[in-house]
Amino acid sequence: MNEVIQGKHFSIMDPENVNTVIYEINKTEGKEDKHVPRLTLERLEYTEEFVGEKKKKTFYIDEPKPEGNFLAILSFGKEKVVINNGVLDGNKVLISKKPIPFKFKNIYNEEETEYKDFQYTPNLKRTITIIDPETTEEIKPILYFDEETNEIKGKCKLKPHKNYFAFEIREDGDEFKFVGGSPVVK
């Protein structure tokens, strides 16, 4: 007998000059290994349509969990990002009433720089995510094998005179802690 997987979706409205991206927070199997991150992020797929001056974005979760799907919500504006969290619980999305605004810091570099040494899980998921706030696209790393540590790691190339937003999610007891900022490149 074929099993049908039924996903969920929900919509938000982005005002003009705001672009929201949402990540699902997943607990990692085998978290007793200190080299495996306890949490990973998966960016949600979405579709968008314009409704007047606003963008209606519909986000999709393929595998709703009975205990709920935990979400990291990032709304990028011109010079800041508003960080929020939520949970898809059954047929409703519950969002925190205390978002955190974060203003970008300028990182001045004359030359292209590498931000490196991300650790990866065995299924190649990383704990730190770097986003270009202008496009809200992730900066994709180049993977390499570190023979000294016997691990797969990654490097991201950062362009000079440009802002980036980096973040990771950490486990804090039964809750998730959002750690973010602009990467400092020396």
XYZ file of C-alpha atoms in Angstrom:
186
model
C 0.000 0.000 0.000
C 1.367 3.455 -0.907
C 1.855 5.867 1.963
C 0.891 9.467 1.240
C 2.950 12.180 2.902
C 0.908 15.279 3.499
C 2.817 18.485 4.136
C 1.719 21.790 5.606
C 1.995 25.353 4.401
C 1.485 28.809 5.864
C 1.669 32.355 4.517
C 3.086 35.670 5.703
C 2.979 39.160 4.225
C 6.267 41.020 3.703
C 5.936 44.816 3.607
C 7.814 46.784 0.961
C 11.642 46.541 1.347
C 11.427 43.509 3.672
C 12.393 39.981 2.681
C 11.655 37.114 5.099
C 13.327 33.706 5.079
C 12.425 30.851 7.416
C 14.462 27.882 8.588
C 13.252 24.709 10.265
C 15.331 23.747 13.309
C 16.069 20.021 13.447
C 17.623 17.966 16.240
C 20.487 15.799 15.019
C 20.563 12.057 15.548
C 23.661 10.830 17.385
C 23.974 13.986 19.460
C 26.083 12.162 22.042
C 29.053 12.550 19.635
C 30.746 15.865 20.501
C 31.829 16.327 16.860
C 28.237 16.228 15.588
C 26.246 19.461 15.995
C 23.113 18.970 18.114
C 20.970 21.121 15.810
C 20.853 21.797 12.085
C 18.842 24.191 9.946
C 16.881 23.580 6.778
C 15.696 26.546 4.764
C 12.009 26.287 3.865
C 10.965 26.408 0.229
C 8.418 29.103 -0.606
C 6.399 30.702 -3.359
C 5.561 34.382 -3.535
C 3.013 36.640 -5.136
C 2.493 40.392 -4.981
C -0.603 41.706 -3.245
C -0.540 45.464 -3.802
C 2.752 46.791 -2.383
C 3.323 43.693 -0.253
C 4.668 40.218 -1.010
C 2.665 37.228 0.146
C 5.029 34.327 0.813
C 3.767 30.798 1.297
C 6.251 28.498 3.067
C 6.107 24.706 2.879
C 6.966 22.011 5.424
C 7.048 18.566 3.833
C 7.091 16.529 7.035
C 5.048 18.045 9.871
C 6.068 16.576 13.238
C 3.485 15.622 15.879
C 5.481 17.582 18.495
C 5.620 20.620 16.168
C 8.222 22.029 13.762
C 10.442 24.686 15.322
C 11.152 27.710 13.100
C 13.784 30.475 12.919
C 12.262 33.508 11.167
C 14.557 36.190 9.697
C 13.052 39.355 8.194
C 15.687 41.409 6.364
C 15.245 45.156 5.904
C 17.623 47.760 4.494
C 20.133 47.862 7.365
C 18.781 45.389 9.878
C 17.293 41.964 10.371
C 14.450 41.152 12.741
C 14.956 37.731 14.322
C 12.019 35.735 15.581
C 11.101 32.158 16.353
C 7.977 30.129 16.024
C 6.521 26.663 15.819
C 4.205 24.988 13.334
C 1.799 23.241 15.701
C -0.836 21.233 13.855
C -2.687 23.684 11.632
C -1.385 26.899 13.170
C 1.913 28.775 13.381
C 2.718 30.264 16.772
C 5.211 33.158 16.631
C 7.039 34.776 19.536
C 5.772 38.198 20.558
C 9.322 39.413 21.297
C 11.293 39.692 18.038
C 14.923 40.813 18.253
C 16.056 43.619 15.902
C 19.699 43.387 14.830
C 21.468 46.242 13.032
C 24.212 45.295 10.592
C 27.793 46.308 11.277
C 29.983 47.262 8.366
C 33.007 45.057 7.881
C 35.625 46.906 5.925
C 37.868 44.725 3.794
C 39.892 45.802 0.794
C 40.178 42.263 -0.561
C 38.017 39.183 -0.934
C 38.269 37.110 2.243
C 37.562 33.559 3.314
C 35.557 32.769 6.421
C 36.418 29.171 7.081
C 36.409 26.021 9.126
C 32.715 25.239 9.451
C 32.092 21.809 10.921
C 29.598 19.506 9.238
C 27.405 16.637 10.371
C 27.809 13.243 8.657
C 24.914 14.179 6.325
C 26.769 17.411 5.403
C 24.614 19.875 7.340
C 26.410 22.773 9.009
C 25.688 24.655 12.179
C 26.620 28.178 11.024
C 24.752 29.894 8.193
C 25.959 33.074 6.431
C 23.418 35.130 4.487
C 23.821 38.057 2.093
C 21.232 40.490 3.545
C 20.678 42.224 0.180
C 19.583 39.060 -1.623
C 18.785 36.874 1.443
C 20.677 34.075 -0.311
C 22.960 31.799 1.676
C 26.667 32.023 0.987
C 27.428 28.471 -0.103
C 30.680 27.024 1.209
C 33.340 25.104 -0.664
C 33.816 21.765 1.100
C 37.221 20.258 1.854
C 38.577 17.380 3.923
C 40.824 18.421 6.821
C 43.321 15.563 7.128
C 44.649 16.904 10.442
C 41.271 16.619 12.204
C 39.827 13.926 9.902
C 36.693 16.053 9.307
C 34.790 17.589 6.423
C 34.870 21.380 6.716
C 33.842 24.320 4.586
C 35.030 27.784 3.532
C 32.882 30.712 2.427
C 34.241 33.507 0.244
C 33.188 36.959 1.452
C 33.388 39.984 -0.809
C 34.949 43.280 0.300
C 32.798 46.293 1.276
C 29.730 44.104 1.880
C 27.555 43.207 4.875
C 26.788 39.603 5.824
C 24.658 38.068 8.523
C 25.878 34.878 10.225
C 23.962 32.842 12.770
C 23.640 29.484 14.449
C 21.073 27.836 16.672
C 22.214 26.314 19.971
C 20.391 24.101 22.402
C 19.854 25.680 25.827
C 18.158 23.061 27.993
C 14.758 22.422 26.424
C 14.893 25.657 24.425
C 16.772 26.929 21.388
C 19.139 29.889 21.571
C 19.690 32.039 18.499
C 23.267 33.329 18.174
C 23.824 35.809 15.344
C 25.810 38.719 14.060
C 28.128 39.910 11.357
C 31.186 37.710 10.898
C 34.403 39.425 11.880
C 37.098 38.853 9.336
C 40.720 39.672 10.216
